[in-house]
Amino acid sequence: MKIGFIGLGIMGSAMAANLLKAGFPVTIWNRSPEKYEPLQALGATVAGSPREVAEAVDLIIAMMATPEAVTAVRDGADGILAGLSVGKGFIDMSTVDAHTSHESDRRVHEKGALFLEAPVAGSRKPAEEATLTIMAAGDRQLYDTSLPLLEKLGKKILYLGQTGKASALKLANNLVMGGALTALCEGLALAEKCGIDPCQLLEVLDSGAVANPMFRLKGPHIVANGEFPAAFPLKHMQKDLRLALRLAEETGQPLFATATINELYKAAIAAGCGDEDFSAVSRVIRK
Ligand code: NAP
């Protein structure tokens, strides 16, 4: 099966590399061409546009920043849809809202092709190590045929049914992450204000009921308060909180804490932290 990969950011580059290492022929495209070189070294072919990718392969995967970025590569004369035809498949692994996925689903089907939304949980390292959690929804037939490929990207793969379910699950997952990370930053800041070594709070948390890999990974960086190199860019976490709040609005579900936490992440973007890791939100809390 010939694969196309569009969107070679932190996640997409690592995922495309894993497909190449697994032996799939992969054709790539990215808005910024400087991302091509490491993947070409692994054998990737570069196409001139998303349309050319879709024309050249059987299955197109996109890993884009935002719903707007998905639209930018999907639509128009040079977009993915323009190159799709009967029997092909399009898997959007970006974290987007259900509206974007439903629109992709509808327009992909108009071309006689199949669609899956398949956002992932797990950051830079799980993407590199192919240990992502993949939440898929949409055409079951495409899920079944692409499962061997998804297994080269992730270790836990769920099929959730109708398009829209996977994006909703992913947004629910990320609001929990954003909230938990915020609570960690606030606890560490308070401990420090009280003259307590914040590492002692990390130790206590790690020996109790809320011990988790994220606190273990991010905690020492937050305590050090130095650089926050992006694994999961803060601007993308704010995007996910914004999309979760919109979904909550549409479904009538109140999200009391998430609404406040979203304001905190907006303040962090305004403070210039958008391209840092989302744990850089601690800078705003410390102020
Ligand atoms: P990233 O490093 O910021 O990469 C984003 C990609 O989108 C790049 O290829 C970028 O192209 C492209 N892009 C952005 N705007 C575009 C536009 N208008 N037109 C065309 N291309 C555009 O993001 P990432 O961390 O890989 O995340 C990708 C997706 O996965 C996001 O939806 C994110 O929420 C989700 N996700 C991320 C993580 C994580 O830990 N990083 C974990 C789970 C899920 P350029 O290279 O030209 O900028």
Tab-separated table of C-alpha atoms and ligand atoms in Angstrom:
chain	number	residue	atom	x	y	z
A	1	MET	CA	0.000	0.000	0.000
A	2	LYS	CA	1.396	3.397	-1.049
A	3	ILE	CA	1.120	6.002	1.720
A	4	GLY	CA	1.008	9.794	1.549
A	5	PHE	CA	1.909	11.888	4.593
A	6	ILE	CA	1.014	15.574	4.828
A	7	GLY	CA	2.026	17.754	7.803
A	8	LEU	CA	5.568	17.101	8.991
A	9	GLY	CA	5.634	18.907	12.328
A	10	ILE	CA	6.761	17.434	15.656
A	11	MET	CA	4.317	14.518	15.392
A	12	GLY	CA	4.034	14.061	11.623
A	13	SER	CA	7.807	13.855	11.045
A	14	ALA	CA	8.200	11.117	13.654
A	15	MET	CA	5.153	9.182	12.418
A	16	ALA	CA	6.182	9.352	8.749
A	17	ALA	CA	9.665	8.158	9.746
A	18	ASN	CA	8.142	5.123	11.480
A	19	LEU	CA	6.145	4.215	8.375
A	20	LEU	CA	9.292	4.450	6.237
A	21	LYS	CA	11.251	2.333	8.738
A	22	ALA	CA	8.425	-0.239	8.602
A	23	GLY	CA	8.960	-0.513	4.834
A	24	PHE	CA	5.957	1.431	3.476
A	25	PRO	CA	6.604	3.565	0.388
A	26	VAL	CA	5.782	7.104	1.620
A	27	THR	CA	5.189	10.277	-0.409
A	28	ILE	CA	5.390	13.470	1.669
A	29	TRP	CA	4.369	17.127	1.499
A	30	ASN	CA	4.761	19.954	4.005
A	31	ARG	CA	4.156	23.702	3.789
A	32	SER	CA	7.766	24.351	4.881
A	33	PRO	CA	10.172	22.284	2.745
A	34	GLU	CA	12.993	22.302	5.328
A	35	LYS	CA	11.264	19.320	7.019
A	36	TYR	CA	11.925	17.024	4.027
A	37	GLU	CA	15.600	16.136	4.372
A	38	PRO	CA	15.568	13.567	7.240
A	39	LEU	CA	12.622	11.760	5.660
A	40	GLN	CA	14.202	11.765	2.202
A	41	ALA	CA	17.231	10.144	3.814
A	42	LEU	CA	14.888	7.332	4.914
A	43	GLY	CA	13.570	6.944	1.350
A	44	ALA	CA	10.547	9.280	1.199
A	45	THR	CA	9.446	10.789	-2.120
A	46	VAL	CA	8.538	14.497	-2.096
A	47	ALA	CA	5.414	15.648	-3.969
A	48	GLY	CA	4.710	19.191	-5.194
A	49	SER	CA	1.336	19.627	-3.453
A	50	PRO	CA	-1.238	17.782	-1.301
A	51	ARG	CA	-3.090	17.054	-4.555
A	52	GLU	CA	-0.015	15.355	-6.040
A	53	VAL	CA	0.336	13.274	-2.873
A	54	ALA	CA	-3.291	12.126	-3.137
A	55	GLU	CA	-2.888	11.318	-6.836
A	56	ALA	CA	0.240	9.229	-6.214
A	57	VAL	CA	-0.857	7.037	-3.286
A	58	ASP	CA	-3.619	4.731	-2.001
A	59	LEU	CA	-3.922	6.178	1.505
A	60	ILE	CA	-3.302	9.772	2.604
A	61	ILE	CA	-2.554	10.671	6.233
A	62	ALA	CA	-2.653	14.278	7.475
A	63	MET	CA	-1.178	15.515	10.774
A	64	MET	CA	-1.972	19.220	10.820
A	65	ALA	CA	-1.825	21.881	13.539
A	66	THR	CA	-5.438	23.106	13.547
A	67	PRO	CA	-8.820	22.786	11.795
A	68	GLU	CA	-7.769	25.746	9.602
A	69	ALA	CA	-4.575	23.913	8.605
A	70	VAL	CA	-6.604	20.808	7.681
A	71	THR	CA	-8.834	22.970	5.498
A	72	ALA	CA	-5.773	24.566	3.884
A	73	VAL	CA	-4.379	21.211	2.700
A	74	ARG	CA	-7.740	19.540	2.033
A	75	ASP	CA	-9.498	22.110	-0.152
A	76	GLY	CA	-8.748	24.062	-3.321
A	77	ALA	CA	-7.155	23.223	-6.654
A	78	ASP	CA	-3.996	21.808	-5.043
A	79	GLY	CA	-5.724	20.173	-2.079
A	80	ILE	CA	-6.062	16.514	-1.077
A	81	LEU	CA	-9.688	16.297	-2.295
A	82	ALA	CA	-8.642	17.361	-5.790
A	83	GLY	CA	-6.381	14.297	-6.003
A	84	LEU	CA	-8.722	11.748	-4.376
A	85	SER	CA	-10.581	9.132	-6.391
A	86	VAL	CA	-12.686	5.996	-5.899
A	87	GLY	CA	-11.111	3.399	-3.620
A	88	LYS	CA	-8.584	5.693	-1.940
A	89	GLY	CA	-8.565	6.550	1.765
A	90	PHE	CA	-7.916	9.696	3.797
A	91	ILE	CA	-7.041	9.499	7.512
A	92	ASP	CA	-6.919	12.814	9.382
A	93	MET	CA	-4.832	12.294	12.536
A	94	SER	CA	-4.822	16.007	13.502
A	95	THR	CA	-6.700	17.087	16.625
A	96	VAL	CA	-9.705	18.940	15.223
A	97	ASP	CA	-13.379	19.482	16.041
A	98	ALA	CA	-16.180	17.179	14.868
A	99	HIS	CA	-17.414	19.800	12.352
A	100	THR	CA	-14.105	19.674	10.487
A	101	SER	CA	-14.165	15.867	10.509
A	102	HIS	CA	-17.792	15.699	9.324
A	103	GLU	CA	-16.976	18.062	6.450
A	104	SER	CA	-13.944	15.940	5.505
A	105	ASP	CA	-16.074	12.787	5.731
A	106	ARG	CA	-18.802	14.224	3.480
A	107	ARG	CA	-16.454	15.551	0.831
A	108	VAL	CA	-14.211	12.465	0.790
A	109	HIS	CA	-17.307	10.296	0.225
A	110	GLU	CA	-18.371	12.557	-2.664
A	111	LYS	CA	-15.109	11.443	-4.314
A	112	GLY	CA	-15.947	7.774	-3.757
A	113	ALA	CA	-13.145	7.478	-1.205
A	114	LEU	CA	-13.186	6.475	2.485
A	115	PHE	CA	-12.486	8.604	5.584
A	116	LEU	CA	-11.292	8.125	9.145
A	117	GLU	CA	-10.595	10.708	11.837
A	118	ALA	CA	-7.837	9.301	14.026
A	119	PRO	CA	-6.397	11.791	16.547
A	120	VAL	CA	-3.672	10.542	18.864
A	121	ALA	CA	-2.712	10.769	22.519
A	122	GLY	CA	0.988	10.797	23.347
A	123	SER	CA	3.592	13.377	22.528
A	124	ARG	CA	6.952	13.652	20.721
A	125	LYS	CA	8.550	10.600	22.393
A	126	PRO	CA	5.585	8.222	21.957
A	127	ALA	CA	5.387	9.388	18.314
A	128	GLU	CA	9.086	8.533	17.858
A	129	GLU	CA	8.733	5.217	19.691
A	130	ALA	CA	5.470	4.281	17.920
A	131	THR	CA	3.637	3.972	21.232
A	132	LEU	CA	0.832	6.459	20.556
A	133	THR	CA	-2.785	5.841	21.516
A	134	ILE	CA	-4.892	6.190	18.373
A	135	MET	CA	-8.621	7.006	18.553
A	136	ALA	CA	-10.271	6.204	15.214
A	137	ALA	CA	-13.798	6.823	13.950
A	138	GLY	CA	-15.420	6.767	10.511
A	139	ASP	CA	-15.384	4.095	7.812
A	140	ARG	CA	-14.915	0.686	9.419
A	141	GLN	CA	-13.626	-0.752	6.141
A	142	LEU	CA	-10.810	1.804	6.021
A	143	TYR	CA	-10.048	1.143	9.687
A	144	ASP	CA	-9.719	-2.583	9.005
A	145	THR	CA	-7.459	-2.175	5.962
A	146	SER	CA	-5.264	0.467	7.608
A	147	LEU	CA	-4.903	-1.277	10.977
A	148	PRO	CA	-1.541	-2.907	10.085
A	149	LEU	CA	-0.241	0.591	9.282
A	150	LEU	CA	-1.722	2.187	12.437
A	151	GLU	CA	0.010	-0.552	14.422
A	152	LYS	CA	3.331	0.870	13.178
A	153	LEU	CA	2.413	4.202	14.814
A	154	GLY	CA	0.721	3.295	18.068
A	155	LYS	CA	0.384	0.610	20.712
A	156	LYS	CA	-3.251	1.184	21.720
A	157	ILE	CA	-5.756	1.616	18.924
A	158	LEU	CA	-9.482	2.112	19.467
A	159	TYR	CA	-12.321	2.132	16.936
A	160	LEU	CA	-15.130	4.372	18.201
A	161	GLY	CA	-17.804	4.221	15.516
A	162	GLN	CA	-19.221	7.273	13.752
A	163	THR	CA	-17.080	10.215	12.650
A	164	GLY	CA	-17.015	12.842	15.406
A	165	LYS	CA	-16.643	10.384	18.300
A	166	ALA	CA	-12.843	10.283	18.097
A	167	SER	CA	-12.393	14.058	18.028
A	168	ALA	CA	-14.772	14.390	21.002
A	169	LEU	CA	-12.850	11.744	22.968
A	170	LYS	CA	-9.527	13.388	22.137
A	171	LEU	CA	-10.773	16.804	23.321
A	172	ALA	CA	-12.076	15.286	26.569
A	173	ASN	CA	-8.659	13.667	27.082
A	174	ASN	CA	-6.831	16.934	26.545
A	175	LEU	CA	-8.966	19.016	28.868
A	176	VAL	CA	-8.052	16.539	31.616
A	177	MET	CA	-4.355	16.924	30.701
A	178	GLY	CA	-4.539	20.731	30.633
A	179	GLY	CA	-6.329	20.810	33.980
A	180	ALA	CA	-3.985	18.334	35.665
A	181	LEU	CA	-0.892	20.178	34.446
A	182	THR	CA	-2.326	23.489	35.691
A	183	ALA	CA	-2.993	21.982	39.127
A	184	LEU	CA	0.591	20.700	39.234
A	185	CYS	CA	1.994	24.149	38.366
A	186	GLU	CA	-0.169	25.829	41.017
A	187	GLY	CA	0.775	23.297	43.692
A	188	LEU	CA	4.485	23.695	42.936
A	189	ALA	CA	4.223	27.505	42.988
A	190	LEU	CA	2.384	27.458	46.331
A	191	ALA	CA	4.879	25.039	47.892
A	192	GLU	CA	7.739	27.278	46.825
A	193	LYS	CA	6.005	30.409	48.229
A	194	CYS	CA	5.779	28.568	51.565
A	195	GLY	CA	9.514	27.871	51.577
A	196	ILE	CA	9.101	24.201	50.733
A	197	ASP	CA	11.420	22.521	48.231
A	198	PRO	CA	9.005	21.898	45.301
A	199	CYS	CA	10.835	18.635	44.552
A	200	GLN	CA	9.390	17.371	47.823
A	201	LEU	CA	5.899	17.974	46.459
A	202	LEU	CA	6.852	15.989	43.335
A	203	GLU	CA	8.043	13.182	45.591
A	204	VAL	CA	4.833	13.177	47.611
A	205	LEU	CA	2.642	13.275	44.497
A	206	ASP	CA	4.606	10.426	42.950
A	207	SER	CA	4.036	8.204	45.950
A	208	GLY	CA	0.282	8.811	46.089
A	209	ALA	CA	-2.944	8.271	44.146
A	210	VAL	CA	-2.265	10.963	41.508
A	211	ALA	CA	1.175	9.651	40.482
A	212	ASN	CA	1.380	9.741	36.681
A	213	PRO	CA	3.949	9.819	33.852
A	214	MET	CA	3.106	13.419	32.894
A	215	PHE	CA	3.888	14.799	36.366
A	216	ARG	CA	7.065	12.689	36.422
A	217	LEU	CA	8.155	14.026	33.012
A	218	LYS	CA	7.102	17.684	33.275
A	219	GLY	CA	7.519	18.265	37.036
A	220	PRO	CA	11.321	18.692	37.087
A	221	HIS	CA	11.181	21.162	34.136
A	222	ILE	CA	8.535	23.236	35.899
A	223	VAL	CA	10.628	23.295	39.086
A	224	ALA	CA	13.782	24.265	37.126
A	225	ASN	CA	11.835	27.078	35.377
A	226	GLY	CA	14.370	27.276	32.556
A	227	GLU	CA	13.693	26.322	28.954
A	228	PHE	CA	10.493	24.519	27.942
A	229	PRO	CA	11.351	22.941	24.552
A	230	ALA	CA	8.077	21.996	22.860
A	231	ALA	CA	6.958	18.389	22.946
A	232	PHE	CA	3.321	19.526	22.870
A	233	PRO	CA	3.242	23.210	21.900
A	234	LEU	CA	1.253	25.382	24.304
A	235	LYS	CA	-0.679	27.005	21.408
A	236	HIS	CA	-2.033	23.561	20.482
A	237	MET	CA	-3.190	22.883	24.050
A	238	GLN	CA	-5.079	26.201	24.013
A	239	LYS	CA	-6.598	25.208	20.651
A	240	ASP	CA	-7.815	21.953	22.209
A	241	LEU	CA	-9.281	23.745	25.245
A	242	ARG	CA	-11.037	26.182	22.900
A	243	LEU	CA	-12.463	23.310	20.821
A	244	ALA	CA	-13.533	21.440	23.980
A	245	LEU	CA	-15.376	24.554	25.223
A	246	ARG	CA	-17.128	24.902	21.869
A	247	LEU	CA	-18.188	21.247	22.033
A	248	ALA	CA	-19.411	21.810	25.597
A	249	GLU	CA	-21.429	24.795	24.402
A	250	GLU	CA	-23.016	22.704	21.650
A	251	THR	CA	-23.859	19.808	23.957
A	252	GLY	CA	-24.955	21.903	26.953
A	253	GLN	CA	-22.283	20.434	29.213
A	254	PRO	CA	-20.836	22.984	31.673
A	255	LEU	CA	-17.012	22.948	31.931
A	256	PHE	CA	-16.397	25.192	34.948
A	257	ALA	CA	-12.662	24.610	35.426
A	258	THR	CA	-11.804	24.282	31.721
A	259	ALA	CA	-13.254	27.740	30.988
A	260	THR	CA	-10.880	29.304	33.523
A	261	ILE	CA	-7.904	27.193	32.468
A	262	ASN	CA	-8.457	28.269	28.863
A	263	GLU	CA	-8.074	31.910	29.974
A	264	LEU	CA	-4.772	30.980	31.626
A	265	TYR	CA	-3.463	29.411	28.408
A	266	LYS	CA	-4.608	32.456	26.422
A	267	ALA	CA	-2.617	34.631	28.827
A	268	ALA	CA	0.406	32.367	28.316
A	269	ILE	CA	0.146	32.804	24.537
A	270	ALA	CA	-0.124	36.576	25.011
A	271	ALA	CA	3.030	36.368	27.161
A	272	GLY	CA	4.902	34.802	24.221
A	273	CYS	CA	4.865	31.138	25.363
A	274	GLY	CA	2.777	29.718	22.484
A	275	ASP	CA	5.622	27.866	20.776
A	276	GLU	CA	7.058	26.472	24.026
A	277	ASP	CA	5.864	23.264	25.646
A	278	PHE	CA	2.444	23.554	27.308
A	279	SER	CA	4.152	23.214	30.702
A	280	ALA	CA	5.494	26.759	30.124
A	281	VAL	CA	2.066	27.853	31.407
A	282	SER	CA	3.815	27.746	34.808
A	283	ARG	CA	5.555	31.041	33.900
A	284	VAL	CA	2.189	32.853	34.070
A	285	ILE	CA	1.235	31.117	37.339
A	286	ARG	CA	4.568	32.034	38.989
A	287	LYS	CA	4.182	35.730	38.168
B	1	NAP	P1	3.414	21.217	14.791
B	1	NAP	O1	4.762	20.730	15.121
B	1	NAP	O2	3.044	22.632	15.079
B	1	NAP	O3	3.128	20.890	13.238
B	1	NAP	C1	1.960	21.354	12.635
B	1	NAP	C2	1.933	21.012	11.155
B	1	NAP	O4	0.838	21.730	10.553
B	1	NAP	C3	3.190	21.428	10.382
B	1	NAP	O5	3.429	20.499	9.357
B	1	NAP	C4	2.772	22.777	9.810
B	1	NAP	O6	3.506	23.142	8.657
B	1	NAP	C5	1.357	22.483	9.440
B	1	NAP	N1	0.539	23.692	9.245
B	1	NAP	C6	0.153	24.587	10.170
B	1	NAP	N2	-0.628	25.540	9.607
B	1	NAP	C7	-0.697	25.245	8.283
B	1	NAP	C8	-1.354	25.841	7.173
B	1	NAP	N3	-2.100	26.947	7.306
B	1	NAP	N4	-1.198	25.257	5.950
B	1	NAP	C9	-0.460	24.146	5.789
B	1	NAP	N5	0.183	23.531	6.806
B	1	NAP	C10	0.053	24.074	8.046
B	1	NAP	O7	2.277	20.352	15.532
B	1	NAP	P2	2.374	18.878	16.143
B	1	NAP	O8	2.819	18.966	17.551
B	1	NAP	O9	3.051	17.977	15.181
B	1	NAP	O10	0.806	18.524	16.226
B	1	NAP	C11	0.059	18.158	15.080
B	1	NAP	C12	-1.356	17.823	15.528
B	1	NAP	O11	-1.333	16.755	16.474
B	1	NAP	C13	-2.082	18.975	16.254
B	1	NAP	O12	-3.433	18.934	15.928
B	1	NAP	C14	-1.857	18.665	17.718
B	1	NAP	O13	-2.874	19.229	18.531
B	1	NAP	C15	-1.915	17.158	17.705
B	1	NAP	N6	-1.147	16.482	18.764
B	1	NAP	C16	0.099	16.930	19.128
B	1	NAP	C17	0.782	16.282	20.140
B	1	NAP	C18	2.153	16.741	20.605
B	1	NAP	O14	2.529	16.352	21.715
B	1	NAP	N7	2.904	17.513	19.867
B	1	NAP	C19	0.216	15.165	20.758
B	1	NAP	C20	-1.032	14.712	20.351
B	1	NAP	C21	-1.711	15.381	19.340
B	1	NAP	P3	4.915	23.969	8.796
B	1	NAP	O15	5.971	22.940	9.086
B	1	NAP	O16	5.050	24.632	7.480
B	1	NAP	O17	4.704	24.959	9.922
